[in-house]
Structure formats: C-alpha cells, structure tokens
Tab-separated table of C-alpha atoms in Angstrom:
chain	number	residue	atom	x	y	z
A	172	UNK	CA	0.029	0.293	0.178
A	173	UNK	CA	1.138	3.598	-1.226
A	174	UNK	CA	0.078	6.358	1.885
A	175	UNK	CA	0.351	9.493	-0.163
A	176	UNK	CA	2.933	11.978	1.846
A	177	UNK	CA	-0.463	14.813	1.392
A	178	UNK	CA	-2.053	14.215	5.015
A	179	UNK	CA	-4.623	17.357	5.929
A	180	UNK	CA	-5.550	17.643	9.112
A	181	UNK	CA	-8.203	19.732	10.467
A	182	UNK	CA	-10.498	19.806	13.491
A	183	UNK	CA	-8.675	16.816	15.185
A	184	UNK	CA	-9.351	14.346	12.053
A	185	UNK	CA	-6.375	12.994	10.041
A	186	UNK	CA	-7.175	12.461	6.256
A	187	UNK	CA	-4.854	10.407	4.057
A	188	UNK	CA	-4.979	9.000	0.589
A	189	UNK	CA	-3.663	6.074	0.089
A	190	UNK	CA	-3.270	3.599	-3.166
A	191	UNK	CA	-3.174	-0.261	-3.483
A	192	UNK	CA	-2.218	-2.084	-6.823
A	193	UNK	CA	-4.991	0.948	-8.843
A	194	UNK	CA	-7.465	1.225	-5.762
A	195	UNK	CA	-7.548	4.575	-4.553
A	196	UNK	CA	-8.655	5.252	-1.100
A	197	UNK	CA	-8.956	7.491	1.956
A	198	UNK	CA	-8.419	6.709	5.386
A	199	UNK	CA	-9.536	8.968	8.243
A	200	UNK	CA	-8.246	8.659	11.628
A	201	UNK	CA	-8.006	10.923	15.036
A	202	UNK	CA	-5.089	13.486	14.242
A	203	UNK	CA	-2.091	12.455	16.299
A	204	UNK	CA	-3.176	8.819	16.244
A	205	UNK	CA	-1.645	7.577	13.018
A	206	UNK	CA	0.475	4.444	13.092
A	207	UNK	CA	0.109	1.314	14.825
A	208	UNK	CA	-1.177	1.835	18.571
A	209	UNK	CA	1.097	1.276	21.456
A	210	UNK	CA	2.078	-2.553	22.356
A	211	UNK	CA	-0.729	-3.471	24.885
A	212	UNK	CA	-3.469	-1.030	23.783
A	213	UNK	CA	-6.700	-2.437	21.973
A	214	UNK	CA	-6.999	-1.780	18.283
A	215	UNK	CA	-9.146	1.258	16.956
A	216	UNK	CA	-12.010	0.016	15.802
A	217	UNK	CA	-12.419	0.599	12.039
A	218	UNK	CA	-15.365	1.287	10.058
A	219	UNK	CA	-15.499	0.598	6.007
A	220	UNK	CA	-17.777	3.223	3.949
A	221	UNK	CA	-18.950	1.787	1.252
A	222	UNK	CA	-20.230	4.637	-1.023
A	223	UNK	CA	-23.312	4.908	-3.448
A	224	UNK	CA	-24.027	4.546	-7.114
A	225	UNK	CA	-22.516	7.163	-8.980
A	226	UNK	CA	-20.870	8.530	-5.686
A	227	UNK	CA	-17.097	7.899	-5.005
A	228	UNK	CA	-14.447	7.571	-1.748
A	229	UNK	CA	-14.675	11.162	-0.762
A	230	UNK	CA	-18.487	12.275	-1.578
A	231	UNK	CA	-19.831	15.005	1.173
A	232	UNK	CA	-22.010	12.609	2.930
A	233	UNK	CA	-19.705	9.885	3.178
A	234	UNK	CA	-16.885	12.523	4.268
A	235	UNK	CA	-18.876	13.689	6.957
A	236	UNK	CA	-19.797	10.508	8.442
A	237	UNK	CA	-16.005	9.321	8.379
A	238	UNK	CA	-15.192	12.558	10.382
A	239	UNK	CA	-18.178	11.841	12.887
A	240	UNK	CA	-17.031	8.438	13.437
A	241	UNK	CA	-13.086	9.700	14.509
A	242	UNK	CA	-14.282	12.362	16.412
A	243	UNK	CA	-17.559	11.102	18.121
A	244	UNK	CA	-16.081	7.631	18.680
A	245	UNK	CA	-12.688	7.857	18.041
A	246	UNK	CA	-12.555	5.345	15.055
A	247	UNK	CA	-10.753	4.824	11.999
A	248	UNK	CA	-12.856	5.168	8.649
A	249	UNK	CA	-11.590	3.994	5.387
A	250	UNK	CA	-13.240	4.327	1.851
A	251	UNK	CA	-12.247	3.340	-1.566
A	252	UNK	CA	-13.717	3.925	-5.219
A	253	UNK	CA	-15.910	1.038	-6.416
A	254	UNK	CA	-14.750	-0.011	-9.650
A	255	UNK	CA	-15.976	2.000	-12.454
A	256	UNK	CA	-16.601	4.974	-9.846
A	257	UNK	CA	-14.788	7.704	-8.943
A	258	UNK	CA	-10.641	7.720	-10.133
A	259	UNK	CA	-11.126	4.441	-11.495
A	260	UNK	CA	-11.672	3.990	-15.319
A	261	UNK	CA	-15.217	2.268	-16.620
A	262	UNK	CA	-14.912	-0.595	-18.699
A	263	UNK	CA	-16.877	-0.458	-22.061
A	264	UNK	CA	-20.011	-2.857	-20.522
A	265	UNK	CA	-20.012	-0.065	-17.635
A	266	UNK	CA	-20.551	2.458	-20.032
A	267	UNK	CA	-22.910	0.077	-22.258
A	268	UNK	CA	-24.870	-0.059	-18.702
A	269	UNK	CA	-25.141	3.187	-17.909
A	270	UNK	CA	-26.389	4.229	-20.843
A	271	UNK	CA	-29.281	1.481	-20.798
A	272	UNK	CA	-30.289	2.315	-17.274
A	273	UNK	CA	-29.957	6.485	-18.662
A	274	UNK	CA	-32.498	4.886	-21.462
A	275	UNK	CA	-34.881	3.007	-19.158
A	276	UNK	CA	-35.030	5.747	-16.658
A	277	UNK	CA	-35.941	8.365	-20.008
A	278	UNK	CA	-38.790	6.079	-20.691
A	279	UNK	CA	-40.075	5.720	-17.401
A	280	UNK	CA	-39.367	2.324	-16.917
A	281	UNK	CA	-38.279	0.875	-13.134
A	282	UNK	CA	-34.643	0.533	-12.862
A	283	UNK	CA	-33.849	-0.672	-9.118
A	284	UNK	CA	-33.688	-4.469	-9.753
A	285	UNK	CA	-31.411	-4.227	-13.170
A	286	UNK	CA	-29.117	-2.002	-11.330
A	287	UNK	CA	-29.303	-4.441	-8.642
A	288	UNK	CA	-28.638	-7.811	-10.542
A	289	UNK	CA	-25.745	-5.878	-12.848
A	290	UNK	CA	-23.809	-4.750	-9.241
A	291	UNK	CA	-24.278	-8.016	-7.597
A	292	UNK	CA	-23.384	-9.938	-10.696
A	293	UNK	CA	-19.943	-8.085	-11.149
A	294	UNK	CA	-19.464	-7.564	-6.752
A	295	UNK	CA	-16.310	-10.238	-6.562
A	296	UNK	CA	-14.196	-7.713	-7.850
A	297	UNK	CA	-15.232	-5.029	-5.507
A	298	UNK	CA	-15.248	-7.840	-2.523
A	299	UNK	CA	-11.503	-8.704	-3.135
A	300	UNK	CA	-10.709	-4.990	-3.547
A	301	UNK	CA	-12.092	-4.644	-0.075
A	302	UNK	CA	-10.279	-7.425	1.141
A	303	UNK	CA	-6.904	-6.425	-0.230
A	304	UNK	CA	-7.619	-3.116	1.649
A	305	UNK	CA	-8.485	-4.760	5.370
A	306	UNK	CA	-5.134	-6.466	4.766
A	307	UNK	CA	-3.184	-2.619	3.985
A	308	UNK	CA	-4.659	-1.355	6.555
A	309	UNK	CA	-3.933	-4.238	9.326
A	310	UNK	CA	-0.271	-3.606	8.001
A	311	UNK	CA	-1.008	0.188	8.764
A	312	UNK	CA	-1.871	-0.608	12.704
A	313	UNK	CA	-5.617	-1.066	11.946
A	314	UNK	CA	-6.353	-4.959	12.330
A	315	UNK	CA	-10.088	-4.122	13.277
A	316	UNK	CA	-12.511	-5.174	14.690
A	317	UNK	CA	-14.302	-3.667	11.463
A	318	UNK	CA	-17.588	-2.746	10.529
A	319	UNK	CA	-19.242	-2.118	7.712
A	320	UNK	CA	-21.665	1.084	6.566
A	321	UNK	CA	-23.035	1.412	2.677
A	322	UNK	CA	-26.657	1.531	1.298
A	323	UNK	CA	-27.731	1.443	-1.851
A	324	UNK	CA	-24.702	0.395	-4.168
A	325	UNK	CA	-22.843	0.173	-0.857
A	326	UNK	CA	-25.188	-3.147	-0.075
A	327	UNK	CA	-25.016	-4.636	-3.362
A	328	UNK	CA	-21.628	-4.615	-2.680
A	329	UNK	CA	-21.404	-5.155	1.027
A	330	UNK	CA	-23.644	-8.251	1.522
A	331	UNK	CA	-21.282	-10.588	-0.574
A	332	UNK	CA	-18.457	-8.660	1.219
A	333	UNK	CA	-20.017	-9.521	4.658
A	334	UNK	CA	-21.126	-13.063	3.637
A	335	UNK	CA	-17.045	-13.790	2.501
A	336	UNK	CA	-15.321	-11.823	5.039
A	337	UNK	CA	-15.173	-12.875	8.627
A	338	UNK	CA	-13.113	-9.824	9.588
A	339	UNK	CA	-16.588	-7.707	9.207
A	340	UNK	CA	-18.293	-7.865	12.332
A	341	UNK	CA	-21.126	-5.246	12.477
A	342	UNK	CA	-22.866	-3.588	9.277
A	343	UNK	CA	-25.365	-1.023	8.368
A	344	UNK	CA	-27.119	-1.887	5.077
A	345	UNK	CA	-30.544	-0.587	3.075
A	346	UNK	CA	-32.005	0.400	0.085
A	347	UNK	CA	-31.638	-2.805	-1.690
A	348	UNK	CA	-33.439	-5.413	-2.954
A	349	UNK	CA	-33.798	-9.200	-1.766
A	350	UNK	CA	-33.893	-10.789	-4.920
A	351	UNK	CA	-30.615	-10.361	-6.043
A	352	UNK	CA	-28.877	-10.708	-2.658
A	353	UNK	CA	-30.667	-13.423	-0.850
A	354	UNK	CA	-28.320	-16.103	-0.932
A	355	UNK	CA	-25.431	-13.870	0.363
A	356	UNK	CA	-27.690	-12.683	2.888
A	357	UNK	CA	-28.589	-16.012	4.578
A	358	UNK	CA	-25.229	-16.585	5.259
A	359	UNK	CA	-24.527	-13.472	7.209
A	360	UNK	CA	-25.061	-13.643	11.209
A	361	UNK	CA	-23.433	-10.598	12.344
A	362	UNK	CA	-25.573	-7.467	13.882
A	363	UNK	CA	-27.235	-5.605	11.277
A	364	UNK	CA	-28.508	-2.448	11.131
A	365	UNK	CA	-31.166	-2.187	7.978
A	366	UNK	CA	-32.460	1.374	6.505
A	367	UNK	CA	-35.477	1.134	4.571
A	368	UNK	CA	-37.012	3.848	2.606
A	369	UNK	CA	-40.881	3.951	2.783
A	370	UNK	CA	-41.410	5.582	-0.383
A	371	UNK	CA	-38.287	4.336	-2.178
A	372	UNK	CA	-38.842	4.936	-6.077
A	373	UNK	CA	-35.770	2.098	-6.537
A	374	UNK	CA	-36.658	-0.631	-4.503
A	375	UNK	CA	-40.032	-1.948	-3.990
A	376	UNK	CA	-41.269	-1.904	-0.004
A	377	UNK	CA	-42.048	-5.740	0.063
A	378	UNK	CA	-38.533	-6.557	-1.380
A	379	UNK	CA	-36.381	-4.265	0.908
A	380	UNK	CA	-38.746	-6.176	3.942
A	381	UNK	CA	-37.908	-9.588	2.753
A	382	UNK	CA	-33.736	-8.426	2.430
A	383	UNK	CA	-34.194	-7.608	6.352
A	384	UNK	CA	-35.915	-10.882	6.618
A	385	UNK	CA	-33.138	-12.870	4.824
A	386	UNK	CA	-30.103	-12.214	7.291
A	387	UNK	CA	-29.483	-15.236	9.161
A	388	UNK	CA	-28.504	-12.731	12.412
A	389	UNK	CA	-30.076	-13.002	15.730
A	390	UNK	CA	-29.286	-8.988	16.509
A	391	UNK	CA	-30.676	-7.175	13.100
A	392	UNK	CA	-32.564	-4.196	13.034
A	393	UNK	CA	-35.008	-2.590	10.574
A	394	UNK	CA	-35.336	1.422	10.882
A	395	UNK	CA	-37.973	2.331	8.042
A	396	UNK	CA	-38.560	6.004	7.479
A	397	UNK	CA	-41.098	7.867	4.931
A	398	UNK	CA	-39.387	9.180	1.904
A	399	UNK	CA	-37.714	8.552	-1.477
A	400	UNK	CA	-34.474	6.185	-1.899
A	401	UNK	CA	-32.111	9.295	-1.280
A	402	UNK	CA	-34.023	10.886	1.936
A	403	UNK	CA	-33.175	8.912	4.806
A	404	UNK	CA	-33.073	10.993	7.852
A	405	UNK	CA	-30.414	12.885	9.381
A	406	UNK	CA	-30.831	11.295	12.475
A	407	UNK	CA	-30.155	7.677	11.422
A	408	UNK	CA	-26.481	9.127	10.984
A	409	UNK	CA	-26.482	9.217	14.845
A	410	UNK	CA	-28.391	5.645	15.218
A	411	UNK	CA	-25.785	4.027	12.935
A	412	UNK	CA	-22.709	5.737	15.362
A	413	UNK	CA	-24.547	4.235	18.336
A	414	UNK	CA	-24.697	1.136	16.429
A	415	UNK	CA	-21.281	0.725	15.741
A	416	UNK	CA	-20.424	1.920	19.219
A	417	UNK	CA	-22.173	-0.963	20.569
A	418	UNK	CA	-20.372	-3.505	18.503
A	419	UNK	CA	-17.043	-2.453	17.677
A	420	UNK	CA	-16.071	-1.377	21.212
A	421	UNK	CA	-13.657	-3.386	23.056
B	242	UNK	CA	-55.150	16.091	42.623
B	243	UNK	CA	-53.644	14.871	45.958
B	244	UNK	CA	-50.034	13.732	46.355
B	245	UNK	CA	-49.371	11.563	48.612
B	246	UNK	CA	-46.848	12.666	51.729
B	247	UNK	CA	-44.498	9.596	50.916
B	248	UNK	CA	-41.990	10.731	49.044
B	249	UNK	CA	-39.216	8.692	48.202
B	250	UNK	CA	-35.896	9.599	46.945
B	251	UNK	CA	-32.979	7.607	45.595
B	252	UNK	CA	-30.070	7.786	43.615
B	253	UNK	CA	-31.117	11.174	42.239
B	254	UNK	CA	-34.865	10.441	41.587
B	255	UNK	CA	-37.774	11.724	43.359
B	256	UNK	CA	-40.816	9.223	43.312
B	257	UNK	CA	-44.249	10.759	44.296
B	258	UNK	CA	-47.483	8.837	44.752
B	259	UNK	CA	-50.237	10.823	43.472
B	260	UNK	CA	-54.321	10.111	43.323
B	261	UNK	CA	-57.008	12.026	41.115
B	262	UNK	CA	-60.227	11.101	41.337
B	263	UNK	CA	-59.946	7.457	41.915
B	264	UNK	CA	-56.800	7.313	39.301
B	265	UNK	CA	-53.748	6.342	41.338
B	266	UNK	CA	-50.337	7.755	39.414
B	267	UNK	CA	-46.739	8.243	40.117
B	268	UNK	CA	-44.762	11.050	39.258
B	269	UNK	CA	-40.910	10.661	39.126
B	270	UNK	CA	-38.936	14.331	38.956
B	271	UNK	CA	-35.140	15.169	39.490
B	272	UNK	CA	-34.530	15.392	43.098
B	273	UNK	CA	-34.832	18.660	44.474
B	274	UNK	CA	-36.471	19.984	41.084
B	275	UNK	CA	-40.127	18.977	42.266
B	276	UNK	CA	-42.811	21.788	42.064
B	277	UNK	CA	-42.989	24.835	39.772
B	278	UNK	CA	-39.818	26.073	37.755
B	279	UNK	CA	-38.765	29.321	38.420
B	280	UNK	CA	-40.259	32.130	36.907
B	281	UNK	CA	-38.413	32.608	33.294
B	282	UNK	CA	-37.093	29.089	32.815
B	283	UNK	CA	-38.721	26.760	30.581
B	284	UNK	CA	-40.935	23.957	31.470
B	285	UNK	CA	-39.310	20.485	32.442
B	286	UNK	CA	-40.497	18.056	29.730
B	287	UNK	CA	-42.722	15.185	30.831
B	288	UNK	CA	-43.265	11.870	29.431
B	289	UNK	CA	-46.168	9.671	29.965
B	290	UNK	CA	-46.069	6.045	30.189
B	291	UNK	CA	-48.794	3.639	29.372
B	292	UNK	CA	-48.386	0.526	30.828
B	293	UNK	CA	-48.847	-2.833	29.015
B	294	UNK	CA	-51.547	-5.776	29.705
B	295	UNK	CA	-51.517	-7.281	32.859
B	296	UNK	CA	-49.117	-4.745	34.043
B	297	UNK	CA	-49.641	-1.480	36.306
B	298	UNK	CA	-48.004	1.991	36.625
B	299	UNK	CA	-44.960	0.759	38.850
B	300	UNK	CA	-43.819	-2.288	36.662
B	301	UNK	CA	-40.186	-2.918	36.803
B	302	UNK	CA	-39.442	-2.097	33.066
B	303	UNK	CA	-41.688	1.108	33.626
B	304	UNK	CA	-39.862	2.349	36.182
B	305	UNK	CA	-36.395	1.626	35.335
B	306	UNK	CA	-37.750	3.656	31.874
B	307	UNK	CA	-39.172	6.422	34.059
B	308	UNK	CA	-35.391	6.729	36.069
B	309	UNK	CA	-33.492	6.890	33.051
B	310	UNK	CA	-35.873	9.671	31.518
B	311	UNK	CA	-35.346	11.511	34.638
B	312	UNK	CA	-31.236	10.453	35.411
B	313	UNK	CA	-30.270	10.932	31.611
B	314	UNK	CA	-32.200	13.352	29.990
B	315	UNK	CA	-33.668	15.507	33.223
B	316	UNK	CA	-37.000	15.090	32.277
B	317	UNK	CA	-40.284	14.158	34.435
B	318	UNK	CA	-42.120	10.759	33.838
B	319	UNK	CA	-45.231	9.853	35.057
B	320	UNK	CA	-47.670	6.850	34.811
B	321	UNK	CA	-51.022	5.699	35.814
B	322	UNK	CA	-53.360	2.421	36.567
B	323	UNK	CA	-55.616	1.901	33.380
B	324	UNK	CA	-58.849	1.131	34.155
B	325	UNK	CA	-59.090	-2.654	35.414
B	326	UNK	CA	-55.489	-2.742	35.785
B	327	UNK	CA	-53.268	-2.671	39.024
B	328	UNK	CA	-54.865	-0.896	41.747
B	329	UNK	CA	-58.186	0.003	39.670
B	330	UNK	CA	-61.026	-2.507	40.138
B	331	UNK	CA	-62.134	-4.888	37.269
B	332	UNK	CA	-65.592	-4.395	35.970
B	333	UNK	CA	-68.015	-7.682	35.545
B	334	UNK	CA	-67.239	-7.324	31.865
B	335	UNK	CA	-63.190	-7.208	32.381
B	336	UNK	CA	-64.025	-10.439	34.322
B	337	UNK	CA	-65.781	-12.176	31.785
B	338	UNK	CA	-63.265	-10.687	29.235
B	339	UNK	CA	-60.158	-12.093	30.994
B	340	UNK	CA	-61.711	-15.544	31.218
B	341	UNK	CA	-62.522	-15.177	27.745
B	342	UNK	CA	-59.079	-14.500	27.069
B	343	UNK	CA	-57.706	-17.243	29.221
B	344	UNK	CA	-60.088	-19.935	27.296
B	345	UNK	CA	-59.489	-18.898	23.840
B	346	UNK	CA	-55.291	-19.152	24.910
B	347	UNK	CA	-55.973	-22.712	26.371
B	348	UNK	CA	-57.956	-23.827	23.030
B	349	UNK	CA	-54.680	-22.299	21.213
B	350	UNK	CA	-56.760	-19.758	19.392
B	351	UNK	CA	-55.250	-16.272	18.460
B	352	UNK	CA	-55.916	-13.583	21.107
B	353	UNK	CA	-54.357	-10.518	19.600
B	354	UNK	CA	-57.348	-8.711	17.544
B	355	UNK	CA	-59.923	-9.513	19.870
B	356	UNK	CA	-57.855	-7.891	22.596
B	357	UNK	CA	-57.408	-4.925	20.229
B	358	UNK	CA	-60.887	-4.561	19.457
B	359	UNK	CA	-62.165	-4.731	23.165
B	360	UNK	CA	-59.246	-2.111	24.464
B	361	UNK	CA	-60.084	0.342	21.460
B	362	UNK	CA	-63.499	0.073	22.339
B	363	UNK	CA	-63.103	1.025	25.925
B	364	UNK	CA	-60.315	3.710	25.517
B	365	UNK	CA	-62.437	6.735	26.032
B	366	UNK	CA	-62.080	6.107	29.986
B	367	UNK	CA	-58.213	5.763	29.848
B	368	UNK	CA	-58.246	8.897	27.475
B	369	UNK	CA	-59.947	11.224	30.069
B	370	UNK	CA	-58.159	9.625	32.526
B	371	UNK	CA	-54.749	10.913	30.734
B	372	UNK	CA	-56.341	14.272	30.206
B	373	UNK	CA	-57.427	14.664	33.963
B	374	UNK	CA	-53.784	13.780	34.710
B	375	UNK	CA	-52.222	16.094	32.311
B	376	UNK	CA	-54.282	18.919	33.743
B	377	UNK	CA	-52.802	17.797	37.312
B	378	UNK	CA	-49.348	18.065	36.290
B	379	UNK	CA	-49.825	21.072	34.767
B	380	UNK	CA	-51.170	22.357	38.166
B	381	UNK	CA	-48.182	20.743	39.818
B	382	UNK	CA	-45.971	22.507	37.514
B	383	UNK	CA	-45.273	20.263	34.537
B	384	UNK	CA	-47.580	21.645	31.651
B	385	UNK	CA	-45.378	19.841	29.392
B	386	UNK	CA	-44.498	19.550	26.093
B	387	UNK	CA	-45.451	16.008	26.922
B	388	UNK	CA	-44.576	12.807	25.305
B	389	UNK	CA	-45.934	9.492	25.426
B	390	UNK	CA	-44.560	6.160	25.382
B	391	UNK	CA	-46.841	2.819	25.368
B	392	UNK	CA	-46.562	-0.412	23.522
B	393	UNK	CA	-48.937	-2.824	23.229
B	394	UNK	CA	-51.645	-2.064	25.431
B	395	UNK	CA	-50.138	1.427	26.143
B	396	UNK	CA	-50.501	1.933	22.304
B	397	UNK	CA	-54.267	0.727	21.803
B	398	UNK	CA	-54.980	3.491	24.431
B	399	UNK	CA	-52.076	6.348	23.283
B	400	UNK	CA	-53.488	6.281	20.113
B	401	UNK	CA	-56.945	7.109	20.694
B	402	UNK	CA	-55.292	9.494	23.093
B	403	UNK	CA	-52.918	11.329	21.032
B	404	UNK	CA	-55.365	11.887	18.343
B	405	UNK	CA	-57.736	13.731	20.917
B	406	UNK	CA	-55.033	15.518	22.639
B	407	UNK	CA	-52.834	18.100	21.357
B	408	UNK	CA	-50.499	18.776	24.372
B	409	UNK	CA	-49.005	15.246	23.309
B	410	UNK	CA	-46.168	16.055	21.203
B	411	UNK	CA	-43.801	12.969	20.214
B	412	UNK	CA	-45.040	9.703	20.764
B	413	UNK	CA	-43.519	5.744	20.938
B	414	UNK	CA	-46.114	3.514	19.784
B	415	UNK	CA	-45.922	-0.358	18.867
B	416	UNK	CA	-47.084	-3.857	18.925
B	417	UNK	CA	-50.474	-3.031	17.641
B	418	UNK	CA	-52.612	-3.902	14.927
B	419	UNK	CA	-53.754	-1.836	12.077
B	420	UNK	CA	-57.280	-2.837	12.448
B	421	UNK	CA	-58.854	-1.473	15.514
B	422	UNK	CA	-56.357	1.914	15.220
B	423	UNK	CA	-56.700	2.970	11.672
B	424	UNK	CA	-59.107	5.779	11.863
B	425	UNK	CA	-57.295	7.383	15.136
B	426	UNK	CA	-53.978	6.867	13.355
B	427	UNK	CA	-55.004	8.911	10.224
B	428	UNK	CA	-55.400	11.531	12.537
B	429	UNK	CA	-52.076	11.651	14.566
B	430	UNK	CA	-49.157	13.875	12.809
B	431	UNK	CA	-46.546	14.378	15.208
B	432	UNK	CA	-43.256	12.578	15.417
B	433	UNK	CA	-43.695	8.843	15.923
B	434	UNK	CA	-41.039	5.928	16.610
B	435	UNK	CA	-43.053	2.740	16.335
B	436	UNK	CA	-41.779	-0.644	17.443
B	437	UNK	CA	-42.500	-3.816	15.889
B	438	UNK	CA	-41.395	-7.202	16.781
B	439	UNK	CA	-40.983	-9.267	13.232
B	440	UNK	CA	-42.242	-12.674	15.332
B	441	UNK	CA	-45.022	-11.248	17.367
B	442	UNK	CA	-47.159	-14.124	18.345
B	443	UNK	CA	-50.122	-11.511	19.040
B	444	UNK	CA	-50.116	-9.132	16.450
B	445	UNK	CA	-49.565	-10.071	12.576
B	446	UNK	CA	-46.775	-8.685	11.121
B	447	UNK	CA	-48.767	-7.260	7.963
B	448	UNK	CA	-51.214	-5.585	10.596
B	449	UNK	CA	-47.914	-3.589	12.236
B	450	UNK	CA	-46.890	-2.362	9.448
B	451	UNK	CA	-50.211	-1.306	7.943
B	452	UNK	CA	-50.695	0.700	11.628
B	453	UNK	CA	-46.910	2.055	11.109
B	454	UNK	CA	-48.088	3.312	7.577
B	455	UNK	CA	-51.510	4.653	8.738
B	456	UNK	CA	-50.064	7.341	10.667
B	457	UNK	CA	-50.152	11.173	8.865
B	458	UNK	CA	-46.547	11.927	10.365
B	459	UNK	CA	-44.238	13.482	7.801
B	460	UNK	CA	-41.417	12.079	10.899
B	461	UNK	CA	-42.394	8.822	11.681
B	462	UNK	CA	-39.610	5.804	11.902
B	463	UNK	CA	-40.327	1.878	12.542
B	464	UNK	CA	-38.069	0.244	14.186
B	465	UNK	CA	-38.608	-3.925	13.523
B	466	UNK	CA	-36.396	-6.119	15.810
B	467	UNK	CA	-36.365	-10.152	15.764
B	468	UNK	CA	-38.595	-11.901	18.758
B	469	UNK	CA	-41.670	-12.166	20.074
B	470	UNK	CA	-44.379	-9.898	21.475
B	471	UNK	CA	-42.550	-9.251	25.220
B	472	UNK	CA	-38.844	-9.263	23.269
B	473	UNK	CA	-38.161	-5.712	22.472
B	474	UNK	CA	-34.168	-5.340	22.782
B	475	UNK	CA	-32.531	-3.606	25.551
B	476	UNK	CA	-31.720	-1.030	22.739
B	477	UNK	CA	-34.413	0.354	22.231
B	478	UNK	CA	-34.720	1.742	25.669
B	479	UNK	CA	-31.644	4.077	24.683
B	480	UNK	CA	-33.442	4.984	21.381
B	481	UNK	CA	-36.571	5.478	22.965
B	482	UNK	CA	-34.751	8.307	25.091
B	483	UNK	CA	-33.157	9.910	22.188
B	484	UNK	CA	-36.189	10.304	20.220
B	485	UNK	CA	-37.722	12.343	23.125
B	486	UNK	CA	-34.303	13.886	23.566
B	487	UNK	CA	-34.429	15.547	19.905
B	488	UNK	CA	-38.672	16.142	20.197
B	489	UNK	CA	-39.115	17.445	23.359
B	490	UNK	CA	-36.209	19.675	24.501
B	491	UNK	CA	-36.463	23.523	24.089
C-alpha cells in the first residue's frame, strides 16, 4: 500500500489518501493517532464506508460520516472507489450499462432490479478490493474489529463482502432488494442495522422487507422512514454511530 | 389532585404517588426539582408512560424507563393505572373478558385482534384519565411539552389519546395492529417512533406494518426487531430516550 505524503489534518481529523494496486482510497483517523497503537492497547475500531451509485470515496455525506466516526467515537474510517466509480476507469460494459439505465429512466421504466442484478453479478472484484484494503489497513496498525456502512450500491457490494469476510463484525445496510442478495444475506449472522425508505422509487417495499428478513443474524434491526431512496433522515447518522459504538468497542 | 406525603428519593430521582378522582398514579422528577420551575425558565419536559396489558403503573420495566428519563435527560415522567389494572377495580365485563381470553389461549386460538378490539372500544375512559392527569400535572408545574411512551395496551390507549390530545407532541408506539386503530392513527401527525416485533405471536406482521403506514406524521420511524411480543431489545430503551430528547427539548 502506498500512503500519499499529503496528509490533511483539520478539526482533530487526519485524512490520508492511499493507493493500493490501482485502488484509490482514503483513511480517516484521530489526529496524532496515526500508526500502530502502543503495545498492549486494544486496536482502534475501523469502519469501512461503501459509497452509493454515482458517488465515490470522497462524496460529501461519506466524508461527513467518516469525520463523525473519528471525532465522536475515536474510530478510524476508510473508503475506496468502487470499480467503475470515482477515479477508477469504466469498462466498455460499464459504459453500455450506464447508457441502458439512462434510456430506461427516460422511458419511465423501473431500474432498481436491473441495477441490483448488474452490480451484484460483478461484486466479486469489489469484494476482493475491500479484502486487500483490510489487509493493507491491518499492516498500517488497524487490524479491526471492522464495521461496514453502505446503503444502495454500498449494500449490493457490502452483503457479498460480509458473507465472504469474517473480519467484518457489524454492518449497516439498506436500500436494496432481496432478489439479487438472498443467498449471500442468508450466510450473514453478524449484527445488522438495516435502512429502508418507505417510499423508495428504486426498491419495492416488499423487496426491502424481504432482504431484512433474509439475514441469519439474531440481532438485526430494521429502521424504516418515510421518503424516497435518497431521503434517509439525518437522525439515522446518529443511530448508525450508536450501533457501531455498541458492537465495535472493546 | 392529591399528592401522597410519602415521597421516596433515591439515586437522584424523586418518586411521588398521587391520586386523582380514583386514578392512582406516580410522578418521577429529578430530586430537588419538584414544584414549579423558576419564573423565566422553560418548563421541564414530561413523558407519560402507558403500561402494557396485565401490567400497572409501577411495573419494573416501566419504573426503570421512568428513572432513565429523569437521570439521563432531566425530564419528568408519570404513569397511572389503566381502568381494570393495578389498583383499579375490574368491572364484571372485564372479568368476563379475562376469562374469555384465557379460554381462547388454552384452546390455542389467536387472541391479539380480540384484545385490540376490546381495549380500543373502551379506550375513552383511559383517554379521559390521561387528560385529567395532564391537567393535574400542569397545576403541579409540569405543563409539558409532553411525550407519550406505550406499546401493546399502551398503544391501544395511546393512539386514541394522541389523536384527541394536542398536548402530546411526540410518541413511541408499537406492538399493535392496524385494524382497530386505523381511524385514530390517520388523525395523528406528531413525530412517532414505532416498535414492531418481527415474530410477534399476538400481532400479525402485516397488521403492524399497516399501522405504521397509517400515521399521517411526516416524521415517523419504524424499528423492527426479531423476537416475540415481549422481547423488545434493550437498545430500544436508549433509542426512545434519544427520540424524546430530539423532540421535547427546548
């Protein structure tokens, strides 16, 4: 892993870019806390932040969430660009898919199920990217425990990730349908907080409820709120923090 | 209102019994804070606690919740015995109903819908009791704003109360079906936190979801968790507190 020399510190948060075999990422830590914790101290909990569709590792809401995890909980947070987003190239297939979705939207057709199938089918690369990132962050002194936060695209990738990766010990998911994720969800038994938008224009309500139902976790909690796909209320930011505080603190 | 002379203070909480036209109740306040707040200070927020079926104003979980509202938030809390519960007499009709439910349970028949219809049909008396209690607490220096917390029986009575009573400005409800409460729920527009148990043996999942859907509130949040009717997880206690802190603090 290559940690960029440009480190920005502001308001108690240290923000460092990194690059790992072509995967661009960002690591947020409490200022002055970078590097390996002293021998005998517990590892600093880490939360991976999976961005949404059309977004990237440094979207404003994602950065705000990362900074809150650092300042309110003293955790580390990390984000990477998913394949085809942010600073990573789109394949010819990605370009065709983007054009297809734009056409369907213009025609007023539903697109949620199509997006879910496409992204889950290619989630293997993103899962490998996150696993390599976890290895690299462990080398930098952040071996976990690790939480994962990601809704919409962040869940289409995060559910296969959590099913494959035992280092993820708690996750916030949501805004995704059952159909494409049922098999992976059934293999997940870690604590889950699941966000559902009651008037989601991309994910049918019964599909979202069915995905919540599919997790094998004994502790899972569904938070449903009125509003469209992108309208998760502000207070859920606070709730996610408390969820991670419950499950990741020593 | 008659405030009993026996006042118990422990761990920073003052607990006072009161009696109001035959309604026995309890008021919890921060120790040393009883009586009217000083002129010019905001009124202390108040949360009414509606007990569940077979319970009463001083059940252990209810008392624990009241004490947390006082110690964590500095709020006042109050509970009364519902008609036919705790220190209040059962009518002959109540006795027949209790016997009928016991018979149905013994026969393995579902009882949730029957309980809901019975309790909602007679909720008028309980609503009046709570309104008289609000009047009396205002005279004692607690004019509100007032929140309401109550699930199961606490919701069968609380929903008609919140529909009738403008002094209730935020409420936690749950564990109740749509059928008997639809009309009252549609007249409620205050912020709601709604608890649903995913494996509730008394309330069908679709009935609980339909009741959440029926509230006219623009801010309403559904918290669904695995488990049976009485198995609401401990972390929802904390969530309810934060809900009231958001909505009742000045």
